[in-house]
JSON list of N, CA and C in Angstrom, two decimals:
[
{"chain": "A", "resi": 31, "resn": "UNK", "atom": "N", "xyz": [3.70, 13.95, 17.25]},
{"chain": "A", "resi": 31, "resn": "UNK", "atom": "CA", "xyz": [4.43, 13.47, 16.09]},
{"chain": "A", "resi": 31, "resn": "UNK", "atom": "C", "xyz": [3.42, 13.07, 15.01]},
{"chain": "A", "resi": 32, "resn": "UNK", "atom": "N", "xyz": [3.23, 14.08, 14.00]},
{"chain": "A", "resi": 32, "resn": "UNK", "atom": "CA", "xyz": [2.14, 13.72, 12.83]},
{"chain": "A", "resi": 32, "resn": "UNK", "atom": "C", "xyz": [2.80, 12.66, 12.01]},
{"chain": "A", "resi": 33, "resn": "UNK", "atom": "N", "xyz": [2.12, 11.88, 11.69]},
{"chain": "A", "resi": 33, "resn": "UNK", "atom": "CA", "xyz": [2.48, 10.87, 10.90]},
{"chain": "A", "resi": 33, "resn": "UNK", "atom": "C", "xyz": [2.34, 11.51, 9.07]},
{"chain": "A", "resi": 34, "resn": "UNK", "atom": "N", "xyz": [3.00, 11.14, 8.48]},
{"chain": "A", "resi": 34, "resn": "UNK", "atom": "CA", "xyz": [2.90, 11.84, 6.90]},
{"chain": "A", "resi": 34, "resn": "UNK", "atom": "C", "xyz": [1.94, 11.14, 6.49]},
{"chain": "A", "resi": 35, "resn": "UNK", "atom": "N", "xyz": [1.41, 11.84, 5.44]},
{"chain": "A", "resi": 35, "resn": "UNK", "atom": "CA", "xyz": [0.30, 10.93, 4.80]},
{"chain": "A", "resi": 35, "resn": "UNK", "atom": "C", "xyz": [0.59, 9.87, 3.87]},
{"chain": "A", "resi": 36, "resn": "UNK", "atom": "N", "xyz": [1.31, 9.70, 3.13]},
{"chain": "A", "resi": 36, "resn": "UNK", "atom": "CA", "xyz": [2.51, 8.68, 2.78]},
{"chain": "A", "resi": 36, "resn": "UNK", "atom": "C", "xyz": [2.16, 7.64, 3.11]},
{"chain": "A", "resi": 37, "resn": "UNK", "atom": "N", "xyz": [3.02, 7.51, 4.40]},
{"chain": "A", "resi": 37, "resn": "UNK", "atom": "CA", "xyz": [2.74, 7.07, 5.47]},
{"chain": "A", "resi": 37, "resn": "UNK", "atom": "C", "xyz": [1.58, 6.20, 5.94]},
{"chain": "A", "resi": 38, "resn": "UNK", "atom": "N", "xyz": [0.69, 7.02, 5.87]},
{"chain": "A", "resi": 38, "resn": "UNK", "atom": "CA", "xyz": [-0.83, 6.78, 6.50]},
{"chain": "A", "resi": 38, "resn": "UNK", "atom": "C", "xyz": [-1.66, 6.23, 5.52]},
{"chain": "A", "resi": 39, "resn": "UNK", "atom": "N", "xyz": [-1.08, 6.20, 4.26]},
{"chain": "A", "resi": 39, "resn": "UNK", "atom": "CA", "xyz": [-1.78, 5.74, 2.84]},
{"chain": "A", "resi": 39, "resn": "UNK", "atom": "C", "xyz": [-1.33, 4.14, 3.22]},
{"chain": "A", "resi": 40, "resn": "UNK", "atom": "N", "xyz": [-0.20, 4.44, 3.00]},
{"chain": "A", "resi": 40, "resn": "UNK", "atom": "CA", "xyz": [0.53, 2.95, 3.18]},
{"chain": "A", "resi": 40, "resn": "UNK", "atom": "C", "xyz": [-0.13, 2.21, 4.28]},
{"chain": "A", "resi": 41, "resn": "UNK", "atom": "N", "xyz": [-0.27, 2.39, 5.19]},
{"chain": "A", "resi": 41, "resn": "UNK", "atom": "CA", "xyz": [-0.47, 1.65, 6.49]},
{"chain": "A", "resi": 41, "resn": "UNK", "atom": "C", "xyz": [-1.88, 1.53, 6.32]},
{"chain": "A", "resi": 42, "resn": "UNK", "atom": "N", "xyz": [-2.65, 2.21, 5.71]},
{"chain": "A", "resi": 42, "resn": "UNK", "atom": "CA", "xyz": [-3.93, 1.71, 5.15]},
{"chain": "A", "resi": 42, "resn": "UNK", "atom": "C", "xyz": [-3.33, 0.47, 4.50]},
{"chain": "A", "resi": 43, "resn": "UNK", "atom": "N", "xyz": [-3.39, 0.69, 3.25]},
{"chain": "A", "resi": 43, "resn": "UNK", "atom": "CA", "xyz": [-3.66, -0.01, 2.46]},
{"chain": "A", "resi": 43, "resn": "UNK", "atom": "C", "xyz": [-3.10, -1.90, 2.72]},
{"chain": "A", "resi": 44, "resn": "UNK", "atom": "N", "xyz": [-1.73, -1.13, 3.82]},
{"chain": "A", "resi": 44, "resn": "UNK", "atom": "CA", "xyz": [-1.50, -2.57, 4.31]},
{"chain": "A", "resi": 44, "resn": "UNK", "atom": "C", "xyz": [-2.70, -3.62, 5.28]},
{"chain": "A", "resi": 45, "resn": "UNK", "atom": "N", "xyz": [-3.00, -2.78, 6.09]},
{"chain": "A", "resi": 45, "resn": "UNK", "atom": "CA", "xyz": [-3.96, -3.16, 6.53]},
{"chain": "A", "resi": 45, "resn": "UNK", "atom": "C", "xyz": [-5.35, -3.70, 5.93]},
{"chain": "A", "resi": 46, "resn": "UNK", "atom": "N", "xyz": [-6.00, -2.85, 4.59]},
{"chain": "A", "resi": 46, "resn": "UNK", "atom": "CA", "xyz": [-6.74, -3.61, 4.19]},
{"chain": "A", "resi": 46, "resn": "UNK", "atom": "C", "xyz": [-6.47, -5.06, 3.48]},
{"chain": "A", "resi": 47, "resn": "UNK", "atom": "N", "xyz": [-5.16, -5.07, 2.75]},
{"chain": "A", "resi": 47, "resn": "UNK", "atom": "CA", "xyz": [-4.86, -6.35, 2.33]},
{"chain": "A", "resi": 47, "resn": "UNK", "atom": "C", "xyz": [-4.36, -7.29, 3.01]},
{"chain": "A", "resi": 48, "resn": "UNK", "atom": "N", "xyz": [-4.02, -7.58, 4.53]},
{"chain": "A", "resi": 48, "resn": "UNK", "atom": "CA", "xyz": [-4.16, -8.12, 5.17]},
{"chain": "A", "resi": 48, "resn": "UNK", "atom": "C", "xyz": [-5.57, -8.65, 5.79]},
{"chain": "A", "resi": 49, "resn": "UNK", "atom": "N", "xyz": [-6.64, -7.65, 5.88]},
{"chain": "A", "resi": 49, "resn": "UNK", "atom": "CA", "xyz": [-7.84, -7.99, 6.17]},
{"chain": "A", "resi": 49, "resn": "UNK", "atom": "C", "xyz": [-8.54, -9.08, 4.91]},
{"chain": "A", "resi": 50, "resn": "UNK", "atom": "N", "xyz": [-8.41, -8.71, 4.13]},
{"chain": "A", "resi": 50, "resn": "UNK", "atom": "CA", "xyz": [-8.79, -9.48, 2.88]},
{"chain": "A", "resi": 50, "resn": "UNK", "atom": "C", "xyz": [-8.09, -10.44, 2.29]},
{"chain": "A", "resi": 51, "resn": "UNK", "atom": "N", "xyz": [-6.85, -10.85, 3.31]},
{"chain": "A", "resi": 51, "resn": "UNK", "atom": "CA", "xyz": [-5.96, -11.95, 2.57]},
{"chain": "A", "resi": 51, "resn": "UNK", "atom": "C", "xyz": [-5.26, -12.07, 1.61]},
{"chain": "A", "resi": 52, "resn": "UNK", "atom": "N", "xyz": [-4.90, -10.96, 1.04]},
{"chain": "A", "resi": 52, "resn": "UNK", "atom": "CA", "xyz": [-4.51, -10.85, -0.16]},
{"chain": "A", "resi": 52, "resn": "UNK", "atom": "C", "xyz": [-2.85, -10.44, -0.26]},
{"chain": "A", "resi": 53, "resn": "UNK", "atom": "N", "xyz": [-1.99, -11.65, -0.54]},
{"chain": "A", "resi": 53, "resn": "UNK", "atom": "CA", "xyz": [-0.77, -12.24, -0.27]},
{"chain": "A", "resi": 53, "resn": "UNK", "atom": "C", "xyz": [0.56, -10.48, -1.26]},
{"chain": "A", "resi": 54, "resn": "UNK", "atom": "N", "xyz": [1.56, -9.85, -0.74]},
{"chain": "A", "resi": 54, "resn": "UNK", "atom": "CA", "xyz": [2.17, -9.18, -1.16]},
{"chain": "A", "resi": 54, "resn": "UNK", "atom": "C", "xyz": [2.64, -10.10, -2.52]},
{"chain": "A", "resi": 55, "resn": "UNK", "atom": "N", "xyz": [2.99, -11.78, -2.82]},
{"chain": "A", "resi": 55, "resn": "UNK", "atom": "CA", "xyz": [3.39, -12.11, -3.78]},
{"chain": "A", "resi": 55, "resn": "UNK", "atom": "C", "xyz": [2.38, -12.08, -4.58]},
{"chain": "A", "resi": 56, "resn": "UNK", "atom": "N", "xyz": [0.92, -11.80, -4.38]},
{"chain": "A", "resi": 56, "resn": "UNK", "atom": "CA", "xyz": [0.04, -11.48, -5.47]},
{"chain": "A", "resi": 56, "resn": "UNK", "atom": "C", "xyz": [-0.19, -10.28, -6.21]},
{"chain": "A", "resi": 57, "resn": "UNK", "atom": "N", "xyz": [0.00, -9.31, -5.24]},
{"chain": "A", "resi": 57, "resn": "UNK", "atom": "CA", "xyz": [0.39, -7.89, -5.82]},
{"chain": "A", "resi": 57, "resn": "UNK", "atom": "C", "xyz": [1.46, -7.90, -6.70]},
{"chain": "A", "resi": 58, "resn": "UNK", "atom": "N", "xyz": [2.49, -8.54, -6.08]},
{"chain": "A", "resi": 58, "resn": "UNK", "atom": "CA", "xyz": [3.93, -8.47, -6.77]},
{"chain": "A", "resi": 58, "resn": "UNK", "atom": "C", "xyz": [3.51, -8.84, -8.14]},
{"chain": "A", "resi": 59, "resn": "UNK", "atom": "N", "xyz": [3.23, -10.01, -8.37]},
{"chain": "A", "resi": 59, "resn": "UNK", "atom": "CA", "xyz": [2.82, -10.50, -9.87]},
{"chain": "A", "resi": 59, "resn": "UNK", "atom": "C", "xyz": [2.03, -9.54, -10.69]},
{"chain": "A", "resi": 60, "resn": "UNK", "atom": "N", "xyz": [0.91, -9.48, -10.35]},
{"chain": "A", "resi": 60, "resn": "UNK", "atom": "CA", "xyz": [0.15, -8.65, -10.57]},
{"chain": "A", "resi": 60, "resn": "UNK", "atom": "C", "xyz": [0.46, -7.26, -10.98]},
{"chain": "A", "resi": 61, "resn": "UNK", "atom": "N", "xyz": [1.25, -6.37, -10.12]},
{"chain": "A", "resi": 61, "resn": "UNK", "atom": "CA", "xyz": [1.77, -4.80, -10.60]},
{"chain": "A", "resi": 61, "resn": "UNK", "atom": "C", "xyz": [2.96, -5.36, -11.00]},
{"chain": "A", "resi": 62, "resn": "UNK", "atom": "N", "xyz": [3.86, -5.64, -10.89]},
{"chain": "A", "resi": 62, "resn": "UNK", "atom": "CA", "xyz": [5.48, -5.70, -11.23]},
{"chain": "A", "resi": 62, "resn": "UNK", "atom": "C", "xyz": [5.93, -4.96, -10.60]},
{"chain": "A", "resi": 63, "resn": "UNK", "atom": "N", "xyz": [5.65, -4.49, -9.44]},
{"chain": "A", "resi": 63, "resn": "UNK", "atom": "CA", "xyz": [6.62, -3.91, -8.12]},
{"chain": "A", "resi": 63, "resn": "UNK", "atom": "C", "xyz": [7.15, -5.13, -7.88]},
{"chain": "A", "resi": 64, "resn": "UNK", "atom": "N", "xyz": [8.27, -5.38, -7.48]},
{"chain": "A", "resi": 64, "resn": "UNK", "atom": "CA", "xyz": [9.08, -6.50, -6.58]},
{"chain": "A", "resi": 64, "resn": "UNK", "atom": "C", "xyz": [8.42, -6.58, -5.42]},
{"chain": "A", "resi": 65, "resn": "UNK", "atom": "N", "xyz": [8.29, -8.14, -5.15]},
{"chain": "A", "resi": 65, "resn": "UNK", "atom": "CA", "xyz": [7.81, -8.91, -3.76]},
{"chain": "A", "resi": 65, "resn": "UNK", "atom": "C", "xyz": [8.89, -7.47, -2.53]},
{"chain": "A", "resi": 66, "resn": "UNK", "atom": "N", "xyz": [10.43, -7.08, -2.81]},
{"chain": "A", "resi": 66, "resn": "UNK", "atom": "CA", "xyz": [11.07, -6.78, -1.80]},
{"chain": "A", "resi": 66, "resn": "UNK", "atom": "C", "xyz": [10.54, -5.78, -1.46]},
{"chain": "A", "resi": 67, "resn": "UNK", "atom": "N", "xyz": [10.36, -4.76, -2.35]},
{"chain": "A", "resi": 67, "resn": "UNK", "atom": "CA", "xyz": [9.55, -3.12, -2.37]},
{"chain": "A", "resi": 67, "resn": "UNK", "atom": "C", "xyz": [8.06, -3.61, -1.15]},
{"chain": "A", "resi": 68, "resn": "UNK", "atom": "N", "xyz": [7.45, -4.07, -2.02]},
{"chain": "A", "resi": 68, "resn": "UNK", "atom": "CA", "xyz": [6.34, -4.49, -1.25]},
{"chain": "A", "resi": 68, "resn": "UNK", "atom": "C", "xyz": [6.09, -5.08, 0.34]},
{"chain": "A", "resi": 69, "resn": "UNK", "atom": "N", "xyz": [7.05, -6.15, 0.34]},
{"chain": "A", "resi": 69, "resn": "UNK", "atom": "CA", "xyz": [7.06, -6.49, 2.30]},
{"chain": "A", "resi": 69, "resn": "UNK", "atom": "C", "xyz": [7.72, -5.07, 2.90]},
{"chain": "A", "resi": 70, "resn": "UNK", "atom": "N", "xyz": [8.65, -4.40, 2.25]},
{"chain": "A", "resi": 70, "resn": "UNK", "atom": "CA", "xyz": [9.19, -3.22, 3.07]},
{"chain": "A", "resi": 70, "resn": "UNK", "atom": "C", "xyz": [8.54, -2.26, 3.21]},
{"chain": "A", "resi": 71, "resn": "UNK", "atom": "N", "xyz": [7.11, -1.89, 2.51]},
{"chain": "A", "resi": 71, "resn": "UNK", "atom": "CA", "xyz": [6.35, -0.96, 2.33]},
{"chain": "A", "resi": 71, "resn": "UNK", "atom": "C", "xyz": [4.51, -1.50, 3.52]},
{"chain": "A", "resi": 72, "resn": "UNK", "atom": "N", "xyz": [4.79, -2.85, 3.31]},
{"chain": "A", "resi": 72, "resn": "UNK", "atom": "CA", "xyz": [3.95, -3.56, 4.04]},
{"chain": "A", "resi": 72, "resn": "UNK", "atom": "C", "xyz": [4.09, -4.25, 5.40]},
{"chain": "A", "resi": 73, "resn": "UNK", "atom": "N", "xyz": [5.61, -4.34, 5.85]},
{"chain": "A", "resi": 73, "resn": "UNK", "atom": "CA", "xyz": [5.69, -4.54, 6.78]},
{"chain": "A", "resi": 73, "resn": "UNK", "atom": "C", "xyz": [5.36, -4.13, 8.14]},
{"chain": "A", "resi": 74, "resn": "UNK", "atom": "N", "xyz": [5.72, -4.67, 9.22]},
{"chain": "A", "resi": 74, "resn": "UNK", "atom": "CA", "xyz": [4.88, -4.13, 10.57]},
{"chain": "A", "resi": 74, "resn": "UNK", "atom": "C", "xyz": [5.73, -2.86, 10.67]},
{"chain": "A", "resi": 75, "resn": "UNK", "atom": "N", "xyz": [6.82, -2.39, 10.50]},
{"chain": "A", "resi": 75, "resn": "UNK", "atom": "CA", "xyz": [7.74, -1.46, 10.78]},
{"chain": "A", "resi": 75, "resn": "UNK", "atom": "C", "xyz": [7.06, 0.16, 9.51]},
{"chain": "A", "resi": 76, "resn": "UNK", "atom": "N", "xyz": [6.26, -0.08, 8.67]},
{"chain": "A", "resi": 76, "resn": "UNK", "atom": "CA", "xyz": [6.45, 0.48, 7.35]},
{"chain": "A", "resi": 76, "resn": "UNK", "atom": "C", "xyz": [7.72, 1.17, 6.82]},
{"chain": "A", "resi": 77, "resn": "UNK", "atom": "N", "xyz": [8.69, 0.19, 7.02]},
{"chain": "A", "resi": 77, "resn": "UNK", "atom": "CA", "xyz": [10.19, 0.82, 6.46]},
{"chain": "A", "resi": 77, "resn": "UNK", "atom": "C", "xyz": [10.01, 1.82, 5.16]},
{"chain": "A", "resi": 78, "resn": "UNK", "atom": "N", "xyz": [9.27, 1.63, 4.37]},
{"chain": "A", "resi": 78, "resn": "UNK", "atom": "CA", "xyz": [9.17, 2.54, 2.71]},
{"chain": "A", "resi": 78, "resn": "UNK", "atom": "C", "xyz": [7.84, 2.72, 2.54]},
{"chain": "A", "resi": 79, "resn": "UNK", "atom": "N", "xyz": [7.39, 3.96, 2.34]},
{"chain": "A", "resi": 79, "resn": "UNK", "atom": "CA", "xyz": [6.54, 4.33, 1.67]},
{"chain": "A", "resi": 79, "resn": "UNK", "atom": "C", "xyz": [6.01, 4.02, 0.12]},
{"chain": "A", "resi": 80, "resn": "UNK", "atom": "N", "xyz": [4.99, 3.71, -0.31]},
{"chain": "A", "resi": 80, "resn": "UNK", "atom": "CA", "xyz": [4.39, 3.50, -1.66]},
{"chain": "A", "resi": 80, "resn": "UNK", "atom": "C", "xyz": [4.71, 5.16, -2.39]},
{"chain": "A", "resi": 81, "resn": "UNK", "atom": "N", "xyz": [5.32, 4.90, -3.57]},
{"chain": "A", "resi": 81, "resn": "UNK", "atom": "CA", "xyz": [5.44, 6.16, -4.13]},
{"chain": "A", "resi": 81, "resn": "UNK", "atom": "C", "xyz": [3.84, 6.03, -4.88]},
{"chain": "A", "resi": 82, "resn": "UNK", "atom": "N", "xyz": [4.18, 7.10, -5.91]},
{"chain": "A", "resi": 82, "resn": "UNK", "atom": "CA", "xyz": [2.85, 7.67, -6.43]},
{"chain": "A", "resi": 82, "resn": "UNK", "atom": "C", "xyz": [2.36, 6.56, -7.61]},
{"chain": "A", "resi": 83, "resn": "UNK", "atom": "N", "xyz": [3.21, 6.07, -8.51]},
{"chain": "A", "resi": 83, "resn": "UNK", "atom": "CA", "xyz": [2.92, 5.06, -9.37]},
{"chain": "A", "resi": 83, "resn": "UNK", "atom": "C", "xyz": [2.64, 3.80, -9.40]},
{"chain": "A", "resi": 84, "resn": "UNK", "atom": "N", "xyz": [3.19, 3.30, -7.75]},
{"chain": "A", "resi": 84, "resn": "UNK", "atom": "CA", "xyz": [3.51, 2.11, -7.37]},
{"chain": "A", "resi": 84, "resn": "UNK", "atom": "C", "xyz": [1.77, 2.37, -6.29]},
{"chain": "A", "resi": 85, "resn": "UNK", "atom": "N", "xyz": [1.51, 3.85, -5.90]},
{"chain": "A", "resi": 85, "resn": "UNK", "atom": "CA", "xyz": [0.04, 3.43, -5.04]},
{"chain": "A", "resi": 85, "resn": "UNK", "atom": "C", "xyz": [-1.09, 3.39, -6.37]},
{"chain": "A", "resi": 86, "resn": "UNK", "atom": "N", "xyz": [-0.83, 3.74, -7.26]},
{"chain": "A", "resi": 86, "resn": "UNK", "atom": "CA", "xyz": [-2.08, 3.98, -8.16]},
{"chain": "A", "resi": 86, "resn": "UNK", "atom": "C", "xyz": [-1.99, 2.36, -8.58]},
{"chain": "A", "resi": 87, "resn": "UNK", "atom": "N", "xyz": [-0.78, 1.48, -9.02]},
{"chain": "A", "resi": 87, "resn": "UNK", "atom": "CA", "xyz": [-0.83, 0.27, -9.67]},
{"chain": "A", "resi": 87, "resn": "UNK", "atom": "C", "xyz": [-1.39, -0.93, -8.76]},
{"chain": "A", "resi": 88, "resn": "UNK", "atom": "N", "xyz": [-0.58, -0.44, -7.38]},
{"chain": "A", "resi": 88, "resn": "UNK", "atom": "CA", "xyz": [-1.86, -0.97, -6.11]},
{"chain": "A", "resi": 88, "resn": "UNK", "atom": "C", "xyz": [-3.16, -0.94, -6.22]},
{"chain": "A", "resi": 89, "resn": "UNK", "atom": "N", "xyz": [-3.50, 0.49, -6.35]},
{"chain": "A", "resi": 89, "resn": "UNK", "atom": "CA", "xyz": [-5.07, 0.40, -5.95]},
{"chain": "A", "resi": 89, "resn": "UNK", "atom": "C", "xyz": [-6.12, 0.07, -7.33]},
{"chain": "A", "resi": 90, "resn": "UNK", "atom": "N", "xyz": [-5.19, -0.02, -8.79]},
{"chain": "A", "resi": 90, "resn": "UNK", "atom": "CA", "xyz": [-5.72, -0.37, -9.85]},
{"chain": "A", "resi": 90, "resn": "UNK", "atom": "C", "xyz": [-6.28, -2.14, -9.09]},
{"chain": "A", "resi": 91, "resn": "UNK", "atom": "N", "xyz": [-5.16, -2.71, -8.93]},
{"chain": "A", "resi": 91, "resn": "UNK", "atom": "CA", "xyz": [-5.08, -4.11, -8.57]},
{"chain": "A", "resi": 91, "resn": "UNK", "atom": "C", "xyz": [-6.31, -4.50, -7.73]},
{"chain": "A", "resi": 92, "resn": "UNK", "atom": "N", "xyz": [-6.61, -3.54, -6.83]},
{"chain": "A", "resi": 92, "resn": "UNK", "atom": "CA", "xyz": [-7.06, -3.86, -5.56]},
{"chain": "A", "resi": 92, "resn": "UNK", "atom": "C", "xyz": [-8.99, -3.59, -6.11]},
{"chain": "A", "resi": 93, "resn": "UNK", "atom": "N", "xyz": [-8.98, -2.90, -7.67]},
{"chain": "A", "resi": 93, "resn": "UNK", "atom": "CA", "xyz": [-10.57, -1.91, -7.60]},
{"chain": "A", "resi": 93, "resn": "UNK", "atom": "C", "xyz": [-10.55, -1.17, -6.51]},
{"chain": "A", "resi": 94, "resn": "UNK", "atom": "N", "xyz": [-9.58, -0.63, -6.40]},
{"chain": "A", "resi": 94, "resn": "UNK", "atom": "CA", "xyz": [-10.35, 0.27, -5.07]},
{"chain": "A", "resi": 94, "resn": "UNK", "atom": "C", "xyz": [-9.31, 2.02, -5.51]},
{"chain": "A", "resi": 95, "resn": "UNK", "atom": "N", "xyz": [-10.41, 2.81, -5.30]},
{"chain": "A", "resi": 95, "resn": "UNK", "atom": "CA", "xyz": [-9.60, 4.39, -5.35]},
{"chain": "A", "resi": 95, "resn": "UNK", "atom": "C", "xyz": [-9.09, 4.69, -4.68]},
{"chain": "A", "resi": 96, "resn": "UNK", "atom": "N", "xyz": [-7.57, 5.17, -4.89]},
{"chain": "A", "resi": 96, "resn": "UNK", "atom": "CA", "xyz": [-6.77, 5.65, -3.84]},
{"chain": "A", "resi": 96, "resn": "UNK", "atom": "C", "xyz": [-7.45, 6.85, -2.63]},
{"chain": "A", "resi": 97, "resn": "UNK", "atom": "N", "xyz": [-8.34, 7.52, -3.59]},
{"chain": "A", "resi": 97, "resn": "UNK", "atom": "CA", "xyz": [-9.18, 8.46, -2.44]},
{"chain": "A", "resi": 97, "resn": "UNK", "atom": "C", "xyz": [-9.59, 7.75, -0.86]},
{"chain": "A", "resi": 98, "resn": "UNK", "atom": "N", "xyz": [-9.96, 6.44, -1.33]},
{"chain": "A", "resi": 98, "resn": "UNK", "atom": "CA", "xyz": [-10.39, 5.78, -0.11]},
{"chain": "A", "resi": 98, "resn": "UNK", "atom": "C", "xyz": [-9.69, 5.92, 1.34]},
{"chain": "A", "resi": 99, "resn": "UNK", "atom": "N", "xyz": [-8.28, 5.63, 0.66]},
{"chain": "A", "resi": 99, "resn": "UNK", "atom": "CA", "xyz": [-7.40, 5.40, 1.86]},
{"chain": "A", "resi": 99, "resn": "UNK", "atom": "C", "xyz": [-6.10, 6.75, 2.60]},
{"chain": "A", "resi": 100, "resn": "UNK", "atom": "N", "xyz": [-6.98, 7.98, 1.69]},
{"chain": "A", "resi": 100, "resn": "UNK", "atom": "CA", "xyz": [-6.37, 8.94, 2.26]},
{"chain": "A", "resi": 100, "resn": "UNK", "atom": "C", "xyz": [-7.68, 10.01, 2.84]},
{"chain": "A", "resi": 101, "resn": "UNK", "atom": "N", "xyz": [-7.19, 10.88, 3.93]},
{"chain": "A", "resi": 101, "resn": "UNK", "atom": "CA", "xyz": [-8.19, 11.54, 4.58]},
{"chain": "A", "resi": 101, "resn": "UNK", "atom": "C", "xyz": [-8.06, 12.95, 3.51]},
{"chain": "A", "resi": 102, "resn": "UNK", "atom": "N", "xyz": [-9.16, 12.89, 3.35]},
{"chain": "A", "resi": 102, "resn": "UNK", "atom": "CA", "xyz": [-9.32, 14.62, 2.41]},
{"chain": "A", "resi": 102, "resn": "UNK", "atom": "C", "xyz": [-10.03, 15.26, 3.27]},
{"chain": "A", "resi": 103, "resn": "UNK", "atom": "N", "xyz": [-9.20, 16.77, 3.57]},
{"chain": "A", "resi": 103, "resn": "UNK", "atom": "CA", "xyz": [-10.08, 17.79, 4.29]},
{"chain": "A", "resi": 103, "resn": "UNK", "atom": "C", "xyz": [-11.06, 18.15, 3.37]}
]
């Protein structure tokens, strides 16, 4: 069962901002995604995927390039 990359972006990125402490209500403020979008996209389950505008406003937030957290062949 391949996991989508979507998917696998997300669950990065959750993971690094958990490693670094960095609270979903700070993102929230910060991009103007809703706190709700965000725990559902960050949660342990990853109920929702980060779309494309909502990962770039993430990873603006974060300094970090979305390249990071996806595998390029």
């Amino acid at each position: 069962n391949r996991e989508r990359s979507g998917e696998m972006v997300t669950r990065k990125i959750g993971n690094y901002i958990k490693e670094k402490g960095i609270t979903i209500t700070r993102i929230a403020e910060a991009t103007g995604i809703s706190y709700q979008i965000l725990a559902r996209c960050f949660d342990e389950k990853n109920s929702r995927e980060l779309k494309a505008d909502e990962l770039l406003l993430v990873c603006r937030f974060l300094e970090i390039n979305p390249f990071n957290f996806m595998d390029v062949a």
